[in-house]
PDB file of C-alpha atoms in Angstrom:
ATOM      1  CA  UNK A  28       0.000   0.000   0.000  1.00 34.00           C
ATOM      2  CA  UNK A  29       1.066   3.578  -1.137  1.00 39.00           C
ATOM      3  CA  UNK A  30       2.439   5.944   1.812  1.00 42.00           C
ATOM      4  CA  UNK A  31      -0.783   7.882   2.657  1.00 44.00           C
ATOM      5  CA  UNK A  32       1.025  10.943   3.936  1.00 54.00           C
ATOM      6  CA  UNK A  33       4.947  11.710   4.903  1.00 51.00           C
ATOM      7  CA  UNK A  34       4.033  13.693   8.014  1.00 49.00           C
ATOM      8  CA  UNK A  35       1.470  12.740   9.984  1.00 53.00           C
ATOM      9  CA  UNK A  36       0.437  13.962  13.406  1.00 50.00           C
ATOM     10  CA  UNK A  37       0.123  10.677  15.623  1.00 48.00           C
ATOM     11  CA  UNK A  38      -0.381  12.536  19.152  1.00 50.00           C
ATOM     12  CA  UNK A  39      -1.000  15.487  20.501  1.00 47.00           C
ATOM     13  CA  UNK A  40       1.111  17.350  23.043  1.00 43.00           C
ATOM     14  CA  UNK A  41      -1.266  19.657  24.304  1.00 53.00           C
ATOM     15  CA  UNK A  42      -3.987  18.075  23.618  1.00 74.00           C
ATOM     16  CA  UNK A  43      -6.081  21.335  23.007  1.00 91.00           C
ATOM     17  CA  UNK A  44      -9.556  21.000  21.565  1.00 95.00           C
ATOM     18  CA  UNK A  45     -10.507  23.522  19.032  1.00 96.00           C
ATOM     19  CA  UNK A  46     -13.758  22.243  18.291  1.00 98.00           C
ATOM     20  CA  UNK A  47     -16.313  20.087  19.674  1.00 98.00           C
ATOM     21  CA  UNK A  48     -20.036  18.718  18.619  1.00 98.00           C
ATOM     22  CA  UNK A  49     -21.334  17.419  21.848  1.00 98.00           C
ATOM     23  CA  UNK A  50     -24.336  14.583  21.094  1.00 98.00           C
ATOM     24  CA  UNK A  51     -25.913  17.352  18.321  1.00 98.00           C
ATOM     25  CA  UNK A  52     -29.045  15.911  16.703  1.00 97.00           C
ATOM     26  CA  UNK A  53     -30.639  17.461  13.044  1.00 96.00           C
ATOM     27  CA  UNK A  54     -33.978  16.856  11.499  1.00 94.00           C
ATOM     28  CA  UNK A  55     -35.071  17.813   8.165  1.00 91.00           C
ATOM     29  CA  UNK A  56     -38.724  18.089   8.136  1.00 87.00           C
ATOM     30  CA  UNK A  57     -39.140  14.713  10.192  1.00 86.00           C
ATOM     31  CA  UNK A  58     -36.663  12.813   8.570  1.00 91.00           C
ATOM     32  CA  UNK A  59     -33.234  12.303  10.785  1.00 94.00           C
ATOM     33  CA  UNK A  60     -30.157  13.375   9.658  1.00 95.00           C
ATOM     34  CA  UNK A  61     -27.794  13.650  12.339  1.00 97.00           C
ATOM     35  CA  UNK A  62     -28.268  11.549  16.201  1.00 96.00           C
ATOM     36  CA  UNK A  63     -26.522  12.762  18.783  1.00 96.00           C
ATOM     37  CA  UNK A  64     -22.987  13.028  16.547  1.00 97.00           C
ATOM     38  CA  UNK A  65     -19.915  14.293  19.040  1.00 98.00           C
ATOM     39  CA  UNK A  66     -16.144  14.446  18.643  1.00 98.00           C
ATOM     40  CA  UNK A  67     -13.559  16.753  18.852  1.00 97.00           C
ATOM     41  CA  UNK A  68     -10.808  19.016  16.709  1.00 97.00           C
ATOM     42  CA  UNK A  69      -7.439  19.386  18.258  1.00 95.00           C
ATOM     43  CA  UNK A  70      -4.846  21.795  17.341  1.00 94.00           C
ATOM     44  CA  UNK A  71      -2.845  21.558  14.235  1.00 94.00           C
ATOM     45  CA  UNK A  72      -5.327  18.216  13.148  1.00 96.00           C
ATOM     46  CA  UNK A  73      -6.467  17.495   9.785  1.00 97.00           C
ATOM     47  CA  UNK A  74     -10.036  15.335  10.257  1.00 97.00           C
ATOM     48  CA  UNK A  75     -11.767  13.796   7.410  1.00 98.00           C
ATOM     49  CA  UNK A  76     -15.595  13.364   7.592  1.00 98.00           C
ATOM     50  CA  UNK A  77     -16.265  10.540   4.585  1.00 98.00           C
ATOM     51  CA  UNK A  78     -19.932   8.928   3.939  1.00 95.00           C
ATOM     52  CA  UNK A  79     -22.412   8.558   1.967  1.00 93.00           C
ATOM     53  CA  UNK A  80     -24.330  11.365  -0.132  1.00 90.00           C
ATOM     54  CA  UNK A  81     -26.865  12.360   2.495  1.00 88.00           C
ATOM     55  CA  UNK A  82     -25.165  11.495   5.345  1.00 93.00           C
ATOM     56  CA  UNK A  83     -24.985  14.699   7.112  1.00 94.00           C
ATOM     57  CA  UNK A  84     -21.162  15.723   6.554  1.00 95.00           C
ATOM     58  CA  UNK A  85     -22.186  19.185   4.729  1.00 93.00           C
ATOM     59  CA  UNK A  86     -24.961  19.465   7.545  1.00 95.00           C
ATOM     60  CA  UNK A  87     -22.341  19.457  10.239  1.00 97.00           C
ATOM     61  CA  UNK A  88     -20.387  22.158   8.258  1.00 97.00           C
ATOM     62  CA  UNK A  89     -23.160  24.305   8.389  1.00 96.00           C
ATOM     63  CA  UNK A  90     -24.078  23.911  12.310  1.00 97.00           C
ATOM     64  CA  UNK A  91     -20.541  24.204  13.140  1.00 98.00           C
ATOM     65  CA  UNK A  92     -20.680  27.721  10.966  1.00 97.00           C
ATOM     66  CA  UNK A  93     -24.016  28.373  12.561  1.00 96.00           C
ATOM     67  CA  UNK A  94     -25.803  28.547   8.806  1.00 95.00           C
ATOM     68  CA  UNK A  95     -28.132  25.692  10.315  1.00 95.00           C
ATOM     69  CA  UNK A  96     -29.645  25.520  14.060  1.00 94.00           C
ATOM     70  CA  UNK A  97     -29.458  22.177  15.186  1.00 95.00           C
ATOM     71  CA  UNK A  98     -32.407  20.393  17.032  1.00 95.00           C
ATOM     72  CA  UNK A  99     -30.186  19.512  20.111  1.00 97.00           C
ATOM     73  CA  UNK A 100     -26.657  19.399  21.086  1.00 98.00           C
ATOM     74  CA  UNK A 101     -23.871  22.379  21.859  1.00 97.00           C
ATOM     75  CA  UNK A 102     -20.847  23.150  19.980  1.00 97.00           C
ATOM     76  CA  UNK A 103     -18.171  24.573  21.764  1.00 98.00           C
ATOM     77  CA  UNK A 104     -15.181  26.260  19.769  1.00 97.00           C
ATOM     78  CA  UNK A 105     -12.011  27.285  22.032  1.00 95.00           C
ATOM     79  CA  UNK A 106     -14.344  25.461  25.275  1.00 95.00           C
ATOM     80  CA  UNK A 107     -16.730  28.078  24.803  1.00 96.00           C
ATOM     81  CA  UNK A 108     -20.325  27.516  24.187  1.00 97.00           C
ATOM     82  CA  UNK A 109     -20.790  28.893  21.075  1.00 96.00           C
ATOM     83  CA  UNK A 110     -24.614  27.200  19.911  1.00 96.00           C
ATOM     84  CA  UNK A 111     -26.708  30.422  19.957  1.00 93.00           C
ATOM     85  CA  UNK A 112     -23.766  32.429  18.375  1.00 95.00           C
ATOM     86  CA  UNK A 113     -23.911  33.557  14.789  1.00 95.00           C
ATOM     87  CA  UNK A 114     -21.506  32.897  12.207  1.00 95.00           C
ATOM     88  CA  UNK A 115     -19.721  36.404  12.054  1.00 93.00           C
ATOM     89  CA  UNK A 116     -19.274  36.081  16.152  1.00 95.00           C
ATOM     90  CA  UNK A 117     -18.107  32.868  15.510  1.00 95.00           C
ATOM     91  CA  UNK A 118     -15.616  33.606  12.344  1.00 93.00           C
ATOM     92  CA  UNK A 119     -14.532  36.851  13.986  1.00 91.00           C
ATOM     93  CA  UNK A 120     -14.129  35.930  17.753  1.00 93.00           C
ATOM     94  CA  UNK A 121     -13.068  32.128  17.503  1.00 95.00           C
ATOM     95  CA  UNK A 122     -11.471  32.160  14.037  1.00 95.00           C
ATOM     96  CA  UNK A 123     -13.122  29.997  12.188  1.00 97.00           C
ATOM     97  CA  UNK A 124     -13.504  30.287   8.265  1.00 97.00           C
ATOM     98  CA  UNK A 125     -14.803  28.487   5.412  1.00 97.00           C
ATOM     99  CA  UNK A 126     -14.094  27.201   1.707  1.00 96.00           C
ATOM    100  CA  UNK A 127     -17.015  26.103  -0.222  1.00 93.00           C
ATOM    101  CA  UNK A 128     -16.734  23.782  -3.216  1.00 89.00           C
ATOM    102  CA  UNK A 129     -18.586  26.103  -5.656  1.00 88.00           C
ATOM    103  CA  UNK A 130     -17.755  29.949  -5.240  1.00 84.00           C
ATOM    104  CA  UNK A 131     -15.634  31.834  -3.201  1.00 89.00           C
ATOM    105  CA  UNK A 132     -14.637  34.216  -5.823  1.00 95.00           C
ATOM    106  CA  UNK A 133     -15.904  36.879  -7.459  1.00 96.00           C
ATOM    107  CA  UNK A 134     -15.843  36.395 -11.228  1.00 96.00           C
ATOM    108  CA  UNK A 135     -15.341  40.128 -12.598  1.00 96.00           C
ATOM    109  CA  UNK A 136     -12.402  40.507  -9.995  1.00 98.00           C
ATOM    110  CA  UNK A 137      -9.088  39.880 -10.623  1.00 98.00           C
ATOM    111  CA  UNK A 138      -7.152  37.204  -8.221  1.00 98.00           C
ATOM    112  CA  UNK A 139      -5.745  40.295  -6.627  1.00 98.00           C
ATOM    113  CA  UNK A 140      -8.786  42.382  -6.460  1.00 98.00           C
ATOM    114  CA  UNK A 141     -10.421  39.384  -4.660  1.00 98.00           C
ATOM    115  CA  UNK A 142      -7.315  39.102  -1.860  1.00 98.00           C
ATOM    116  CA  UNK A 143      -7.588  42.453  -1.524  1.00 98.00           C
ATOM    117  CA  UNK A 144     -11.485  42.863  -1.320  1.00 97.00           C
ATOM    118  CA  UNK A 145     -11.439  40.075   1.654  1.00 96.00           C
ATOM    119  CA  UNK A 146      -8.025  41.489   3.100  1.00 97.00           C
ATOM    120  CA  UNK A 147      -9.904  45.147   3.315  1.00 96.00           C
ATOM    121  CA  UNK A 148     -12.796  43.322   5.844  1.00 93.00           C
ATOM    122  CA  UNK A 149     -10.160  41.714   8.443  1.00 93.00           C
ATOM    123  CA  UNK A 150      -6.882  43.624   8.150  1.00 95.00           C
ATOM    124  CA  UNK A 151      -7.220  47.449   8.763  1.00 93.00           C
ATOM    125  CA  UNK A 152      -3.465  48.467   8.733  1.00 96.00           C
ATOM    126  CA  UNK A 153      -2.708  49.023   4.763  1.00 96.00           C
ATOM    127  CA  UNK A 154       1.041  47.315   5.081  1.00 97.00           C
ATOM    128  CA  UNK A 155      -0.010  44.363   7.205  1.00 96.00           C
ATOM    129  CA  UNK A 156      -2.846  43.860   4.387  1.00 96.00           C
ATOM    130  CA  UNK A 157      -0.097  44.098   1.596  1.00 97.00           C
ATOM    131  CA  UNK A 158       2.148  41.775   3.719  1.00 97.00           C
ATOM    132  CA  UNK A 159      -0.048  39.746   3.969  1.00 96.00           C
ATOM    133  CA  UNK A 160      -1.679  39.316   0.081  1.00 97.00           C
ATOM    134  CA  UNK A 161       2.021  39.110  -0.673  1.00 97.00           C
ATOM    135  CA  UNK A 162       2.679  36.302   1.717  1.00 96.00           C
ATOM    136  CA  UNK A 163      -0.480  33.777   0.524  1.00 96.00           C
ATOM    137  CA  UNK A 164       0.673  34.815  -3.714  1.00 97.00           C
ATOM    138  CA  UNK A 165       3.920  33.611  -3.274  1.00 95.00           C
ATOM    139  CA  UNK A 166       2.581  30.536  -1.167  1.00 93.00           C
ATOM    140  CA  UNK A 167      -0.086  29.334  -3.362  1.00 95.00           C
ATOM    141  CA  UNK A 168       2.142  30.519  -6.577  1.00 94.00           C
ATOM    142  CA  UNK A 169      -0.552  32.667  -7.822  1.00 97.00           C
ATOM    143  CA  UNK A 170       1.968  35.633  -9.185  1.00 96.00           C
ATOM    144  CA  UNK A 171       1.521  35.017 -12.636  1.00 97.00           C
ATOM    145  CA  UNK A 172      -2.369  35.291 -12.187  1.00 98.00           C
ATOM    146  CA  UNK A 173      -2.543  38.469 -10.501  1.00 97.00           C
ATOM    147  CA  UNK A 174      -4.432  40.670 -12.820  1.00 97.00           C
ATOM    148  CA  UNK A 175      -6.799  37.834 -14.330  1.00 98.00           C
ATOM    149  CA  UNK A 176     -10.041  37.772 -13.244  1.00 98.00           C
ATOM    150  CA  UNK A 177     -10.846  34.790 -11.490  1.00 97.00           C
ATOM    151  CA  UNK A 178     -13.338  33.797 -14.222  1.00 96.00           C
ATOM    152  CA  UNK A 179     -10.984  33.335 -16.569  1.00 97.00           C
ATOM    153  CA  UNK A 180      -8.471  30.877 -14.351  1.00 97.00           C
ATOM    154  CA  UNK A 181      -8.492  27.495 -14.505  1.00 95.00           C
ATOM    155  CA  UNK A 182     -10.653  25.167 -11.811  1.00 94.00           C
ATOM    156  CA  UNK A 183      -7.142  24.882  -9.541  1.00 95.00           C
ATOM    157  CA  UNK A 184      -6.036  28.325  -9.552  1.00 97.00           C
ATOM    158  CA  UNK A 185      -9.765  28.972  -8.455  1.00 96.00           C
ATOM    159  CA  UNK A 186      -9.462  26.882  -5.709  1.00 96.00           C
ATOM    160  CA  UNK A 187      -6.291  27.981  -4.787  1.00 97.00           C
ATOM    161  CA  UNK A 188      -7.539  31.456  -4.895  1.00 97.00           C
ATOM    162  CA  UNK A 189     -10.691  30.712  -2.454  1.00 97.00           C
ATOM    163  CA  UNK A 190      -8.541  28.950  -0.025  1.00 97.00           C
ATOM    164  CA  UNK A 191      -6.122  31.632   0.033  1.00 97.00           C
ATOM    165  CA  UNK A 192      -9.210  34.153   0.485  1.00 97.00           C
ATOM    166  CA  UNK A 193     -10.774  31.964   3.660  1.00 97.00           C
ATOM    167  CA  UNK A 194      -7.522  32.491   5.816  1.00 97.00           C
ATOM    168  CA  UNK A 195      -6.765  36.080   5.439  1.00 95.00           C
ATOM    169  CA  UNK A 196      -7.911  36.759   8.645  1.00 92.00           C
ATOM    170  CA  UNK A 197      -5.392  33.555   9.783  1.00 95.00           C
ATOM    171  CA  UNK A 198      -8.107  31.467  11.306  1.00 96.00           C
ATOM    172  CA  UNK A 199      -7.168  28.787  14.042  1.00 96.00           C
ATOM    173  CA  UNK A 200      -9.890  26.610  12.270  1.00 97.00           C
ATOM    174  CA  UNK A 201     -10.656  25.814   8.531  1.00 98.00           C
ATOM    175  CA  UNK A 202     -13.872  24.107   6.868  1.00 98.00           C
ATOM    176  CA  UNK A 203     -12.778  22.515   3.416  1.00 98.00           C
ATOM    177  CA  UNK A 204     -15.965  21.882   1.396  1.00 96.00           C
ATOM    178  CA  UNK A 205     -15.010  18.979  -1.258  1.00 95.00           C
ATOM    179  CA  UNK A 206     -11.389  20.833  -2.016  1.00 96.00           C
ATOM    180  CA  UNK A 207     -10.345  18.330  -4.488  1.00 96.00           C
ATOM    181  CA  UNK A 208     -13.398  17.700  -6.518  1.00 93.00           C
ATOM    182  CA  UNK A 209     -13.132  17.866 -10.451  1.00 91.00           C
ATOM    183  CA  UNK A 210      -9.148  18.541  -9.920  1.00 94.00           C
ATOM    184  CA  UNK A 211      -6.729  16.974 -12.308  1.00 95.00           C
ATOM    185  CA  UNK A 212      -4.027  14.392 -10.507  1.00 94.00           C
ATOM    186  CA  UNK A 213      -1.178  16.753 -10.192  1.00 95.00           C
ATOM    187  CA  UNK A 214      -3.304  19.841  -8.950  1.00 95.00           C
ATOM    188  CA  UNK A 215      -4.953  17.359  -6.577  1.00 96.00           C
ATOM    189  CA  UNK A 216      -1.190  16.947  -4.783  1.00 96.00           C
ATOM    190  CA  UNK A 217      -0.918  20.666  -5.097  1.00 95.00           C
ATOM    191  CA  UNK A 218      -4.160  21.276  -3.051  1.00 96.00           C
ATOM    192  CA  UNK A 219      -2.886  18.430  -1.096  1.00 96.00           C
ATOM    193  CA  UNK A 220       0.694  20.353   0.090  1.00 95.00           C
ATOM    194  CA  UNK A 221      -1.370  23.859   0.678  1.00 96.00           C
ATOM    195  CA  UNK A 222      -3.273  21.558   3.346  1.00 96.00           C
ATOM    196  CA  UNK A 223      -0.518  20.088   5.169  1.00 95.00           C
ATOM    197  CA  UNK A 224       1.251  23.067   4.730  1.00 94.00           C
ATOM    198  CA  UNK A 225      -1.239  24.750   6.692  1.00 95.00           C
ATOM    199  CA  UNK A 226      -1.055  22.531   9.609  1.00 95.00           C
ATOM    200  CA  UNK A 227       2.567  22.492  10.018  1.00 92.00           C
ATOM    201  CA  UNK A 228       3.881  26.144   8.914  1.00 92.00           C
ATOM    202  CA  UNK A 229       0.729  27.821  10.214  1.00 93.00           C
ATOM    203  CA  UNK A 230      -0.669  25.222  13.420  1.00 93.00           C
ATOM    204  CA  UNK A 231      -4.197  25.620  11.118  1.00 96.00           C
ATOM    205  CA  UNK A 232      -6.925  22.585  12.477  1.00 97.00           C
ATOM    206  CA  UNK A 233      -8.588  21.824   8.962  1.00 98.00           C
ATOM    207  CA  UNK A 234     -11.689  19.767   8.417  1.00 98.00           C
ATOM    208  CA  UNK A 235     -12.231  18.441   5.382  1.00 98.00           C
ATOM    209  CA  UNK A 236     -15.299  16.870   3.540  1.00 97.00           C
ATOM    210  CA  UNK A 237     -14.577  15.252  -0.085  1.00 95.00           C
ATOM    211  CA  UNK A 238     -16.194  12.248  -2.303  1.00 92.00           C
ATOM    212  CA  UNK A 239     -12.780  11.548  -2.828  1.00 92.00           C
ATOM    213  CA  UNK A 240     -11.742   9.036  -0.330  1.00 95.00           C
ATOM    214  CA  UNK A 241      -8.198   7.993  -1.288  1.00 95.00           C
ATOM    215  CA  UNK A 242      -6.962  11.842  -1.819  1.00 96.00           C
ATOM    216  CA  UNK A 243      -8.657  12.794   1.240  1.00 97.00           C
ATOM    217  CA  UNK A 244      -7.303   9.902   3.426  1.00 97.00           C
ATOM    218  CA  UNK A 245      -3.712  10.669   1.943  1.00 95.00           C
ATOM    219  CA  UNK A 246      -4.151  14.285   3.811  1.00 96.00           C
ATOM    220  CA  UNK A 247      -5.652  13.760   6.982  1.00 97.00           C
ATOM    221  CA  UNK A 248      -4.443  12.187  10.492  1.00 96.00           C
ATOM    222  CA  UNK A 249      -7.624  10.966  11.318  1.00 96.00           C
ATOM    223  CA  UNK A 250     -11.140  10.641   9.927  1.00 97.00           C
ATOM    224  CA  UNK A 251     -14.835   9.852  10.201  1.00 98.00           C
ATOM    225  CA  UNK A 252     -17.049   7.663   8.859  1.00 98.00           C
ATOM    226  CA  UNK A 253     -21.158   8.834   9.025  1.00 97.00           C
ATOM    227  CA  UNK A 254     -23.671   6.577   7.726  1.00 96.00           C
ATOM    228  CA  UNK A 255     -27.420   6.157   9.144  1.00 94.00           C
ATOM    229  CA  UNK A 256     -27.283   9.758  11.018  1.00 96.00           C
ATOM    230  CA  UNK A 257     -24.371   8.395  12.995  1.00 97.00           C
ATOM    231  CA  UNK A 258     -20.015   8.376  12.887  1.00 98.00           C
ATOM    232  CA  UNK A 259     -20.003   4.311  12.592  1.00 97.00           C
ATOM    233  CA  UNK A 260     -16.406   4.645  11.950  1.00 97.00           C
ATOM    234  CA  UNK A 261     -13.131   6.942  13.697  1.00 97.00           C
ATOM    235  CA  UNK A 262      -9.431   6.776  13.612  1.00 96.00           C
ATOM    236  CA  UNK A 263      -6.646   6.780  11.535  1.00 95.00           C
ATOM    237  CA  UNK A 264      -6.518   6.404   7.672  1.00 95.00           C
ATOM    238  CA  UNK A 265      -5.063   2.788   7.858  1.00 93.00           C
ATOM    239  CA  UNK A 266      -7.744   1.668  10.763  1.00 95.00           C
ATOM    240  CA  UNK A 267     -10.790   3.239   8.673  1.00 95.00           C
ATOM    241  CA  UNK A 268     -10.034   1.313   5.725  1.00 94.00           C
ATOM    242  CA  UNK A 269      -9.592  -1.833   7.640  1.00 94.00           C
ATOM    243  CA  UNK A 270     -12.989  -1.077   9.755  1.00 96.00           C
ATOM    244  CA  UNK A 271     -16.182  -3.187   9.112  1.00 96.00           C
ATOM    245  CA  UNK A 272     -18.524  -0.889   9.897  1.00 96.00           C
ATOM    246  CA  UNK A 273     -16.933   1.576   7.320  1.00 96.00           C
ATOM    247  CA  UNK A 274     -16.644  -1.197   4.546  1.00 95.00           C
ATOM    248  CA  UNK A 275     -20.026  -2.494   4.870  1.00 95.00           C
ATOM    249  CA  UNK A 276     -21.679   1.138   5.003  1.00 94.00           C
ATOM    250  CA  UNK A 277     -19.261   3.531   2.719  1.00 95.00           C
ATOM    251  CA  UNK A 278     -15.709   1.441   1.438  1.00 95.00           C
ATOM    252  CA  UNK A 279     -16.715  -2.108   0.003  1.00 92.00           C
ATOM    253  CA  UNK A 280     -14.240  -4.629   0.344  1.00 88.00           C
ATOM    254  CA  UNK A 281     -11.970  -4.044  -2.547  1.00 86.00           C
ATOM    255  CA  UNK A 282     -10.994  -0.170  -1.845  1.00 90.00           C
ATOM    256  CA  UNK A 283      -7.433   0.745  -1.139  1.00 84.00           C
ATOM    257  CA  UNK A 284      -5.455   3.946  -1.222  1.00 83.00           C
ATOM    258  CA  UNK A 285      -3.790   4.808  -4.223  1.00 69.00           C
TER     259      UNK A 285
END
């Protein structure tokens, strides 16, 4: 089997939780989606959530954010009860952010317009703001892109470009929204490297969500399995893909990492 990822976090020294769902429940109409789901973020962790189509992993993304109430249940970001709090207290006061799959940009800007527009919200000193524009074009290699608008670039640069607008504002905590989909091989490893990147230059906690299983499990340290409103799965990359639960509900028996 391939290496699934050169560094990997196995423990955590401090053991400080970012994040946590505690037993959080979601109904649609009167249909279940989520029953009393809980786990925790740590600092500097990359967690997978894998399942299903309609197994609740975009669901959580939007309680954490706050987009979606849930029915019952707390989350808790930096140990503080943050349930009834609305997304800008929670992107502003506990650093949280967001990439969604589709979007992110605006089309008629140019990549540096659009670094600049999201720069001009968080940053309020002019040379800090340059600094930092300049520091997330020369690590996402978007110089020679500047001055195109974003809806000419390809599908890559674009997501490079919307993950380089969601931590601006240097969040401790990053939702990745399918970061890999409809990506090419080699700008899949690209997109892979900003990740880890993040979580050892910058101590970033990233959660990611993606209907590719082998890229994501070659990025994270550990990840979830949800199927039937529930995680029937957690742990490392190599336990998930050995788990029954997970092969029965999500893997099959014949899936391996690339």
């Amino acid at each position: 089997m391939a290496l699934i990822k050169r560094f990997r976090i196995k423990s955590f020294k401090e053991q400080q939780t970012l994040l946590q769902l505690d037993r959080v429940s979601m109904f649609y109409d009167k249909r279940r989606i989520l029953n009393d789901i809980s786990f925790k973020v740590n600092q500097s962790e990359i967690l997978g959530l894998l399942g299903p189509n309609g197994a609740g992993k975009s669901t959580i993304f939007k309680i954490i954010l706050g987009i979606e109430e849930q029915k019952s249940g707390k989350i808790f970001l930096h140990g503080n009860d943050c349930t009834n709090l609305p997304i800008y207290e929670r992107c502003l006061r506990h650093a949280l952010s967001y990439c969604p799959q589709h979007g992110g940009t605006f089309g008629d800007l140019t990549v540096l317009e659009n670094l600049t527009a999201v720069a001009e919200i968080h940053i309020k000193e002019k040379n800090l703001r340059i600094s930092k524009i300049d520091k997330i074009v020369a690590q996402f290699g978007l110089d020679s892109i500047l001055n195109t608008k974003t809806r000419n670039v390809s599908g890559g640069e674009r997501r490079k470009i919307s993950i380089g607008m969601a931590i601006i504002n240097d969040p401790k905590i990053l939702l990745l929204d399918e970061p890999f989909a409809a990506l090419d091989i080699l700008t899949v490893k690209v997109i892979q490297e900003i990740i880890i990147n993040l979580q050892s230059m910058e101590n970033m906690s990233v959660i990611i969500t993606d209907h590719n299983a082998s890229d994501l499990l070659k990025t994270v340290d550990r990840c979830l399995v949800l199927a039937n409103t529930k995680i029937i799965a957690s742990g490392s990359p190599n336990e998930i893909i050995r788990d029954t639960n997970a092969k029965t509900a999500y893997f099959g028996d014949e899936f391996k990492i690339n």
